[in-house]
Amino acid sequence: MSHNVTLILGDGIGPEIAKVTQKVIDATGVKISWEEVEAGIDIMAKEGTPLPEKTLASCRKNKVALKAPVTTPVGTGFRSVNVALRQQLGLYACVRPCKSYEGVRSKYNNIDLVIVRENTEDLYAGIEFEKDKTETVTLIETIKKLSGKKIRDDSGISIKPISVTGTKKIVEYAFAYAVANGRKKVSAIHKANIMKFTDGLFLSVAREVAKKYPAIEFNDVIVDNMTMQLVQKPELYDVLVLPNLYGDILSDLCAGLVGGLGVAPGANIGENGMAVFEATHGSAPRYKGLNKVNPTALILSGMLMLKHLGEIKASEKLEKAVMRVIKAGKDVTYDMKADRNDPSAVGTREMGEAIIKELAKQ
Ligand code: NAD
């Protein structure tokens, strides 16, 4: 059976890692009919929008997409394509497995964590009020009237909504993921001691949901404590479920535990099989077109995509091929060498070719 998949080429290093990943996935033997579409600053220059309707329509039609990274210029009023895509497609869960692979240079070798991040609410909901704008002045006055609290007049304001509906959905997803993947424990991460009506709500809903899953251990940890614990004793944790902002930050922390952004894959999951798979890293614009960066994170995102498509054997085969290339340490990009200037480091395409060779041996 052939699967229809949207391939979002992205910008910066996006197109080059997307093309290599596409080739590697095709080499697993799974039949995929790819529909290539664009997003990001290159297409914005041509069409006036970084997220053309055609791209969204293709994702909606095919339900499954593999997405290369996209640049979000800071402070230009250009809203994040990534946030818009998640909101438009209702991709409420961001799942980022962080697993140690032998041969990856890292201070740890025993990490096997999964981050389940809420993707639509919290401070990333995009509800913001700019300093000095009329509506901001009104909001500051209203808050003073309602709460008696004074916000400084020269403030910008970002709103942090966390709902029962959104929290239930993400915590249910985390427990269902734990059950489906043979995981033993779910930890809810929050700052409920300070933000009682947002993080406090997140925690109380998480506790309620946890009661329905007595076979899975549940605990909760305050986010600042969690960052320390992840550095000191990551082996105590299994599946972490978090509101959007903490999820974003701890994803990078956990990527660091397993050897960095070059090897950290991810999946954005919605309703009815809708899913967009992408690396945790961004578009690294200064490496654009150099055939230099590590394609592993997007290839492993492709591995998660194969699993989602029900191609379990092919996904296992692909993970094994990636693991072998990394373990051998020869045909790997600069970031995986002990010395980042090691002249024996290979390029993006060559690392992809080495993975394809390993696939052929299985
Ligand atoms: P980045 O992840 O693009 O790059 C940071 C550094 O990490 C790079 O300079 C490079 O040294 C290293 N790196 C990243 N990917 C690598 C790879 N595949 N192989 C080897 N090294 C790699 O982060 P940034 O510089 O903060 O962001 C650049 C742009 O990407 C920004 O506009 C940001 O908004 C965007 N971004 C997009 C996504 C996404 O599309 N999902 C995610 C994060 C950031």
Short mmCIF file of C-alpha atoms and ligand atoms in Angstrom, two decimals:
data_model
loop_
_atom_site.label_atom_id
_atom_site.label_comp_id
_atom_site.label_asym_id
_atom_site.label_seq_id
_atom_site.Cartn_x
_atom_site.Cartn_y
_atom_site.Cartn_z
CA MET A 1 0.00 0.00 0.00
CA SER A 2 1.25 3.47 -0.85
CA HIS A 3 1.00 6.34 1.65
CA ASN A 4 0.37 9.96 0.66
CA VAL A 5 2.71 12.25 2.58
CA THR A 6 3.25 16.02 2.38
CA LEU A 7 6.90 17.07 2.35
CA ILE A 8 7.39 20.66 3.59
CA LEU A 9 10.79 21.76 2.34
CA GLY A 10 11.26 24.70 4.75
CA ASP A 11 14.14 27.17 4.39
CA GLY A 12 17.75 27.56 5.55
CA ILE A 13 19.12 24.01 5.86
CA GLY A 14 15.53 22.71 5.42
CA PRO A 15 15.51 21.74 1.72
CA GLU A 16 18.84 19.88 1.87
CA ILE A 17 17.96 17.76 4.91
CA ALA A 18 14.43 17.19 3.55
CA LYS A 19 15.77 15.80 0.27
CA VAL A 20 18.25 13.48 2.01
CA THR A 21 15.55 12.26 4.42
CA GLN A 22 13.12 11.60 1.58
CA LYS A 23 15.75 9.46 -0.18
CA VAL A 24 16.54 7.52 3.01
CA ILE A 25 12.85 6.84 3.73
CA ASP A 26 12.29 5.67 0.15
CA ALA A 27 15.23 3.29 0.64
CA THR A 28 13.33 1.48 3.43
CA GLY A 29 11.09 0.10 0.68
CA VAL A 30 7.91 1.71 2.03
CA LYS A 31 5.90 3.14 -0.87
CA ILE A 32 5.31 6.83 -0.33
CA SER A 33 3.71 9.24 -2.76
CA TRP A 34 5.31 12.56 -1.73
CA GLU A 35 3.62 15.90 -2.31
CA GLU A 36 6.27 18.63 -2.05
CA VAL A 37 5.16 22.02 -0.77
CA GLU A 38 6.90 25.06 0.64
CA ALA A 39 6.84 27.15 3.80
CA GLY A 40 9.15 29.81 5.20
CA ILE A 41 11.02 32.89 4.11
CA ASP A 42 11.86 31.72 0.55
CA ILE A 43 8.22 31.19 -0.42
CA MET A 44 7.27 34.38 1.45
CA ALA A 45 9.48 36.34 -0.94
CA LYS A 46 7.58 34.78 -3.89
CA GLU A 47 4.01 34.58 -2.61
CA GLY A 48 3.83 37.13 0.20
CA THR A 49 3.02 34.56 2.87
CA PRO A 50 5.30 32.13 4.71
CA LEU A 51 2.50 29.58 5.00
CA PRO A 52 0.62 29.33 1.68
CA GLU A 53 -2.91 27.89 1.71
CA LYS A 54 -1.65 25.18 -0.68
CA THR A 55 0.72 23.92 2.03
CA LEU A 56 -2.02 23.75 4.65
CA ALA A 57 -4.44 22.14 2.17
CA SER A 58 -1.88 19.46 1.31
CA CYS A 59 -1.37 18.65 5.03
CA ARG A 60 -5.14 18.48 5.58
CA LYS A 61 -5.61 16.21 2.56
CA ASN A 62 -2.74 13.80 3.24
CA LYS A 63 -3.03 13.99 7.07
CA VAL A 64 0.66 13.13 7.44
CA ALA A 65 3.54 15.53 6.75
CA LEU A 66 7.28 15.55 7.14
CA LYS A 67 8.43 19.09 7.76
CA ALA A 68 11.89 20.60 7.46
CA PRO A 69 12.70 23.62 9.66
CA VAL A 70 11.50 27.12 8.92
CA THR A 71 13.04 30.45 9.96
CA THR A 72 11.17 32.87 12.22
CA PRO A 73 12.90 36.26 11.94
CA VAL A 74 12.89 37.99 15.32
CA GLY A 75 10.96 41.23 15.75
CA THR A 76 9.68 41.65 12.16
CA GLY A 77 6.02 40.97 12.85
CA PHE A 78 6.42 37.69 10.91
CA ARG A 79 4.41 35.26 13.05
CA SER A 80 5.96 31.84 13.56
CA VAL A 81 5.01 29.42 10.79
CA ASN A 82 5.51 26.58 13.24
CA VAL A 83 3.04 27.98 15.76
CA ALA A 84 0.54 28.82 12.97
CA LEU A 85 0.80 25.31 11.50
CA ARG A 86 0.19 23.71 14.89
CA GLN A 87 -2.82 25.92 15.52
CA GLN A 88 -4.32 25.59 12.01
CA LEU A 89 -4.00 21.80 11.96
CA GLY A 90 -4.98 21.32 15.62
CA LEU A 91 -1.67 19.62 16.40
CA TYR A 92 -2.18 19.63 20.15
CA ALA A 93 0.61 17.26 21.19
CA CYS A 94 4.32 17.58 20.51
CA VAL A 95 6.11 14.32 21.20
CA ARG A 96 9.89 14.31 21.42
CA PRO A 97 11.61 11.04 22.28
CA CYS A 98 15.12 11.60 23.64
CA LYS A 99 17.15 8.42 23.53
CA SER A 100 20.88 7.76 23.89
CA TYR A 101 22.44 6.15 20.82
CA GLU A 102 25.82 4.49 21.19
CA GLY A 103 28.52 6.57 19.54
CA VAL A 104 26.83 9.93 20.06
CA ARG A 105 29.03 12.25 22.07
CA SER A 106 27.18 13.07 25.27
CA LYS A 107 27.82 13.21 29.02
CA TYR A 108 25.15 10.51 29.44
CA ASN A 109 24.63 7.12 27.85
CA ASN A 110 21.45 5.89 29.53
CA ILE A 111 18.76 8.35 28.54
CA ASP A 112 15.37 7.16 27.35
CA LEU A 113 12.88 9.97 27.97
CA VAL A 114 9.81 11.11 26.08
CA ILE A 115 8.62 14.72 26.22
CA VAL A 116 4.89 15.22 25.64
CA ARG A 117 4.37 18.96 25.25
CA GLU A 118 1.02 20.75 24.98
CA ASN A 119 1.18 22.59 21.68
CA THR A 120 -1.70 25.09 21.47
CA GLU A 121 -2.07 27.05 24.71
CA ASP A 122 -0.02 28.73 27.42
CA LEU A 123 2.22 31.72 26.68
CA TYR A 124 2.54 30.51 23.07
CA ALA A 125 -1.15 31.08 22.32
CA GLY A 126 -0.05 34.30 20.58
CA ILE A 127 -2.28 36.61 22.67
CA GLU A 128 -0.03 39.59 23.18
CA PHE A 129 -0.42 43.28 23.89
CA GLU A 130 2.28 45.67 22.74
CA LYS A 131 3.63 48.40 25.04
CA ASP A 132 1.77 51.74 24.75
CA LYS A 133 -0.99 50.46 22.40
CA THR A 134 -4.50 51.71 23.28
CA GLU A 135 -5.74 48.18 24.01
CA THR A 136 -2.74 47.58 26.28
CA VAL A 137 -3.51 50.72 28.28
CA THR A 138 -7.16 49.57 28.57
CA LEU A 139 -6.05 46.09 29.65
CA ILE A 140 -3.75 47.50 32.33
CA GLU A 141 -6.60 49.69 33.66
CA THR A 142 -9.04 46.76 33.59
CA ILE A 143 -6.65 44.48 35.44
CA LYS A 144 -6.17 47.15 38.10
CA LYS A 145 -9.96 47.45 38.49
CA LEU A 146 -10.51 43.70 38.65
CA SER A 147 -7.56 42.61 40.77
CA GLY A 148 -6.31 45.72 42.49
CA LYS A 149 -2.86 44.93 41.06
CA LYS A 150 -0.87 47.62 39.26
CA ILE A 151 1.02 46.67 36.11
CA ARG A 152 3.67 49.24 35.13
CA ASP A 153 2.44 51.57 32.33
CA ASP A 154 5.47 50.81 30.15
CA SER A 155 4.74 47.07 30.02
CA GLY A 156 4.11 44.65 27.17
CA ILE A 157 1.78 41.78 28.12
CA SER A 158 1.59 38.14 27.00
CA ILE A 159 -1.41 36.10 28.11
CA LYS A 160 -1.07 32.57 29.50
CA PRO A 161 -4.29 30.60 29.00
CA ILE A 162 -4.37 26.97 30.22
CA SER A 163 -7.73 25.18 29.94
CA VAL A 164 -9.24 22.03 31.42
CA THR A 165 -10.02 20.89 27.85
CA GLY A 166 -6.46 21.39 26.56
CA THR A 167 -4.87 19.84 29.65
CA LYS A 168 -7.15 16.79 29.64
CA LYS A 169 -6.31 16.16 26.01
CA ILE A 170 -2.54 16.36 26.47
CA VAL A 171 -2.42 14.33 29.70
CA GLU A 172 -4.74 11.68 28.22
CA TYR A 173 -2.38 11.56 25.23
CA ALA A 174 0.66 11.12 27.51
CA PHE A 175 -0.94 8.19 29.37
CA ALA A 176 -2.22 6.57 26.17
CA TYR A 177 1.31 6.92 24.74
CA ALA A 178 2.76 5.32 27.88
CA VAL A 179 0.37 2.37 27.62
CA ALA A 180 0.92 1.89 23.87
CA ASN A 181 4.71 2.07 24.18
CA GLY A 182 5.24 -0.03 27.30
CA ARG A 183 6.26 2.95 29.43
CA LYS A 184 6.03 2.77 33.22
CA LYS A 185 5.74 6.31 34.51
CA VAL A 186 4.27 9.72 33.61
CA SER A 187 5.48 12.90 35.34
CA ALA A 188 3.53 16.17 35.12
CA ILE A 189 5.78 19.23 35.15
CA HIS A 190 4.44 22.60 36.37
CA LYS A 191 4.92 25.67 38.54
CA ALA A 192 1.62 25.30 40.39
CA ASN A 193 3.06 26.74 43.59
CA ILE A 194 3.26 30.18 41.92
CA MET A 195 0.73 30.15 39.06
CA LYS A 196 -2.20 28.62 40.88
CA PHE A 197 -4.92 29.20 38.27
CA THR A 198 -2.98 28.05 35.19
CA ASP A 199 -0.30 25.58 36.26
CA GLY A 200 -2.43 24.71 39.30
CA LEU A 201 -5.28 23.79 36.95
CA PHE A 202 -2.85 21.78 34.79
CA LEU A 203 -1.73 19.82 37.87
CA SER A 204 -5.21 19.11 39.24
CA VAL A 205 -6.49 17.93 35.83
CA ALA A 206 -3.36 15.75 35.43
CA ARG A 207 -4.03 14.16 38.85
CA GLU A 208 -7.63 13.39 37.82
CA VAL A 209 -6.59 11.82 34.50
CA ALA A 210 -3.86 9.78 36.26
CA LYS A 211 -6.50 8.04 38.42
CA LYS A 212 -7.81 6.33 35.27
CA TYR A 213 -4.42 4.68 34.68
CA PRO A 214 -3.52 2.85 37.93
CA ALA A 215 -0.99 0.63 36.12
CA ILE A 216 1.15 3.66 35.21
CA GLU A 217 3.07 5.38 37.99
CA PHE A 218 2.32 9.10 38.23
CA ASN A 219 4.12 11.94 39.95
CA ASP A 220 4.47 15.70 39.55
CA VAL A 221 7.58 17.86 39.71
CA ILE A 222 8.02 21.64 39.82
CA VAL A 223 9.72 22.76 36.62
CA ASP A 224 12.83 24.37 38.14
CA ASN A 225 13.46 21.30 40.28
CA MET A 226 12.92 19.17 37.16
CA THR A 227 15.70 20.91 35.22
CA MET A 228 18.13 20.03 38.03
CA GLN A 229 16.86 16.46 38.33
CA LEU A 230 17.18 15.89 34.60
CA VAL A 231 20.82 16.87 34.79
CA GLN A 232 21.53 14.87 37.96
CA LYS A 233 19.36 11.74 37.66
CA PRO A 234 17.57 11.53 34.32
CA GLU A 235 17.19 7.76 34.73
CA LEU A 236 14.40 8.34 37.29
CA TYR A 237 12.10 9.70 34.54
CA ASP A 238 10.20 8.18 31.66
CA VAL A 239 7.35 10.17 30.02
CA LEU A 240 7.14 13.90 30.90
CA VAL A 241 3.94 15.84 30.21
CA LEU A 242 4.22 19.63 30.19
CA PRO A 243 2.48 22.88 29.28
CA ASN A 244 3.78 24.52 26.09
CA LEU A 245 6.58 26.82 27.32
CA TYR A 246 8.20 24.37 29.78
CA GLY A 247 7.86 21.67 27.12
CA ASP A 248 9.79 23.79 24.64
CA ILE A 249 12.61 24.51 27.06
CA LEU A 250 12.90 21.00 28.49
CA SER A 251 12.87 19.52 24.95
CA ASP A 252 16.13 21.30 24.22
CA LEU A 253 17.54 20.33 27.61
CA CYS A 254 16.73 16.67 26.92
CA ALA A 255 18.12 16.98 23.37
CA GLY A 256 21.33 18.16 25.06
CA LEU A 257 21.34 15.07 27.29
CA VAL A 258 21.31 12.76 24.27
CA GLY A 259 23.94 14.57 22.22
CA GLY A 260 22.35 17.73 20.88
CA LEU A 261 19.90 19.05 18.34
CA GLY A 262 21.47 17.07 15.49
CA VAL A 263 19.88 13.86 16.80
CA ALA A 264 16.59 15.03 18.36
CA PRO A 265 13.43 14.07 16.40
CA GLY A 266 9.84 15.11 17.01
CA ALA A 267 6.20 14.62 16.10
CA ASN A 268 3.24 17.01 16.27
CA ILE A 269 0.05 15.04 16.72
CA GLY A 270 -3.56 16.08 16.10
CA GLU A 271 -6.96 14.42 15.83
CA ASN A 272 -7.93 11.63 13.43
CA GLY A 273 -4.41 10.62 12.42
CA MET A 274 -3.23 14.15 11.55
CA ALA A 275 0.49 14.43 12.27
CA VAL A 276 3.47 16.56 11.27
CA PHE A 277 6.93 15.14 11.90
CA GLU A 278 9.89 17.48 12.34
CA ALA A 279 13.29 17.78 13.98
CA THR A 280 13.62 19.76 17.22
CA HIS A 281 16.31 21.98 15.65
CA GLY A 282 15.72 25.07 13.53
CA SER A 283 16.80 26.24 10.08
CA ALA A 284 20.43 27.04 11.06
CA PRO A 285 20.60 29.71 8.29
CA ARG A 286 24.38 30.10 8.43
CA TYR A 287 24.81 26.50 7.24
CA LYS A 288 22.36 26.89 4.33
CA GLY A 289 23.46 25.15 1.15
CA LEU A 290 26.78 23.94 2.58
CA ASN A 291 25.89 20.20 2.65
CA LYS A 292 27.31 20.22 6.17
CA VAL A 293 24.62 19.71 8.82
CA ASN A 294 23.47 16.50 10.39
CA PRO A 295 20.35 15.00 8.77
CA THR A 296 19.81 12.51 11.64
CA ALA A 297 17.12 14.45 13.54
CA LEU A 298 14.89 14.71 10.47
CA ILE A 299 15.63 11.10 9.45
CA LEU A 300 14.64 9.93 12.95
CA SER A 301 11.50 12.08 12.65
CA GLY A 302 10.87 10.11 9.45
CA MET A 303 11.36 6.93 11.49
CA LEU A 304 8.61 8.12 13.88
CA MET A 305 6.46 8.88 10.83
CA LEU A 306 6.87 5.33 9.50
CA LYS A 307 5.74 4.05 12.91
CA HIS A 308 2.70 6.35 12.77
CA LEU A 309 1.89 5.02 9.28
CA GLY A 310 1.89 1.49 10.71
CA GLU A 311 5.17 0.59 8.95
CA ILE A 312 6.66 -0.79 12.15
CA LYS A 313 9.24 -3.13 10.55
CA ALA A 314 10.53 -0.38 8.25
CA SER A 315 10.78 2.08 11.16
CA GLU A 316 12.79 -0.43 13.21
CA LYS A 317 15.02 -1.14 10.23
CA LEU A 318 15.63 2.57 9.73
CA GLU A 319 16.43 3.18 13.40
CA LYS A 320 18.89 0.29 13.33
CA ALA A 321 20.60 1.65 10.19
CA VAL A 322 20.95 5.10 11.78
CA MET A 323 22.29 3.54 15.00
CA ARG A 324 24.92 1.56 13.08
CA VAL A 325 26.20 4.57 11.17
CA ILE A 326 26.40 6.62 14.36
CA LYS A 327 28.09 3.82 16.29
CA ALA A 328 30.71 3.31 13.54
CA GLY A 329 31.39 7.08 13.77
CA LYS A 330 32.97 7.21 10.30
CA ASP A 331 30.39 8.54 7.84
CA VAL A 332 29.00 11.17 10.19
CA THR A 333 28.76 14.96 10.03
CA TYR A 334 31.13 17.36 11.82
CA ASP A 335 28.94 17.70 14.92
CA MET A 336 29.29 13.97 15.66
CA LYS A 337 33.08 13.95 15.55
CA ALA A 338 35.18 14.41 18.72
CA ASP A 339 36.83 17.38 17.04
CA ARG A 340 34.32 19.54 15.14
CA ASN A 341 37.07 20.44 12.65
CA ASP A 342 37.87 16.78 11.93
CA PRO A 343 38.49 16.68 8.15
CA SER A 344 37.09 13.12 7.96
CA ALA A 345 33.56 14.42 8.73
CA VAL A 346 31.21 13.79 5.81
CA GLY A 347 28.47 16.01 4.41
CA THR A 348 24.68 15.80 4.81
CA ARG A 349 24.16 13.80 1.59
CA GLU A 350 27.05 11.42 2.32
CA MET A 351 25.71 10.59 5.78
CA GLY A 352 22.36 9.87 4.14
CA GLU A 353 24.08 7.57 1.63
CA ALA A 354 25.81 5.70 4.49
CA ILE A 355 22.42 5.10 6.15
CA ILE A 356 20.99 3.86 2.83
CA LYS A 357 23.93 1.40 2.54
CA GLU A 358 23.17 0.11 6.06
CA LEU A 359 19.50 -0.31 5.13
CA ALA A 360 20.51 -2.38 2.11
CA LYS A 361 22.48 -4.78 4.37
CA GLN A 362 19.42 -5.66 6.50
P1 NAD B 1 18.92 26.22 15.15
O1 NAD B 1 18.47 24.93 15.70
O2 NAD B 1 18.52 26.52 13.77
O3 NAD B 1 20.51 26.30 15.17
C1 NAD B 1 21.30 26.48 16.34
C2 NAD B 1 22.65 25.82 16.16
O4 NAD B 1 22.48 24.42 16.35
C3 NAD B 1 23.21 25.95 14.74
O5 NAD B 1 23.95 27.12 14.57
C4 NAD B 1 24.07 24.73 14.64
O6 NAD B 1 25.31 24.96 15.28
C5 NAD B 1 23.30 23.71 15.45
N1 NAD B 1 22.45 22.86 14.61
C6 NAD B 1 21.11 22.97 14.40
N2 NAD B 1 20.69 22.00 13.58
C7 NAD B 1 21.76 21.25 13.29
C8 NAD B 1 21.97 20.09 12.49
N3 NAD B 1 20.98 19.50 11.83
N4 NAD B 1 23.24 19.59 12.39
C9 NAD B 1 24.25 20.17 13.04
N5 NAD B 1 24.13 21.25 13.82
C10 NAD B 1 22.90 21.79 13.94
O7 NAD B 1 18.43 27.35 16.16
P2 NAD B 1 18.38 28.92 16.01
O8 NAD B 1 19.67 29.41 15.38
O9 NAD B 1 17.97 29.42 17.33
O10 NAD B 1 17.18 29.18 15.00
C11 NAD B 1 17.32 29.46 13.61
C12 NAD B 1 15.93 29.69 13.05
O11 NAD B 1 15.17 28.47 13.09
C13 NAD B 1 15.11 30.73 13.83
O12 NAD B 1 14.43 31.54 12.92
C14 NAD B 1 14.13 29.88 14.63
O13 NAD B 1 12.95 30.58 14.91
C15 NAD B 1 13.91 28.73 13.68
N6 NAD B 1 13.43 27.49 14.35
C16 NAD B 1 12.59 26.73 13.63
C17 NAD B 1 12.16 25.52 14.16
C18 NAD B 1 11.23 24.69 13.34
O14 NAD B 1 11.07 24.92 12.14
N7 NAD B 1 10.59 23.70 13.94
C19 NAD B 1 12.60 25.09 15.42
C20 NAD B 1 13.51 25.88 16.12
C21 NAD B 1 13.93 27.10 15.55
#
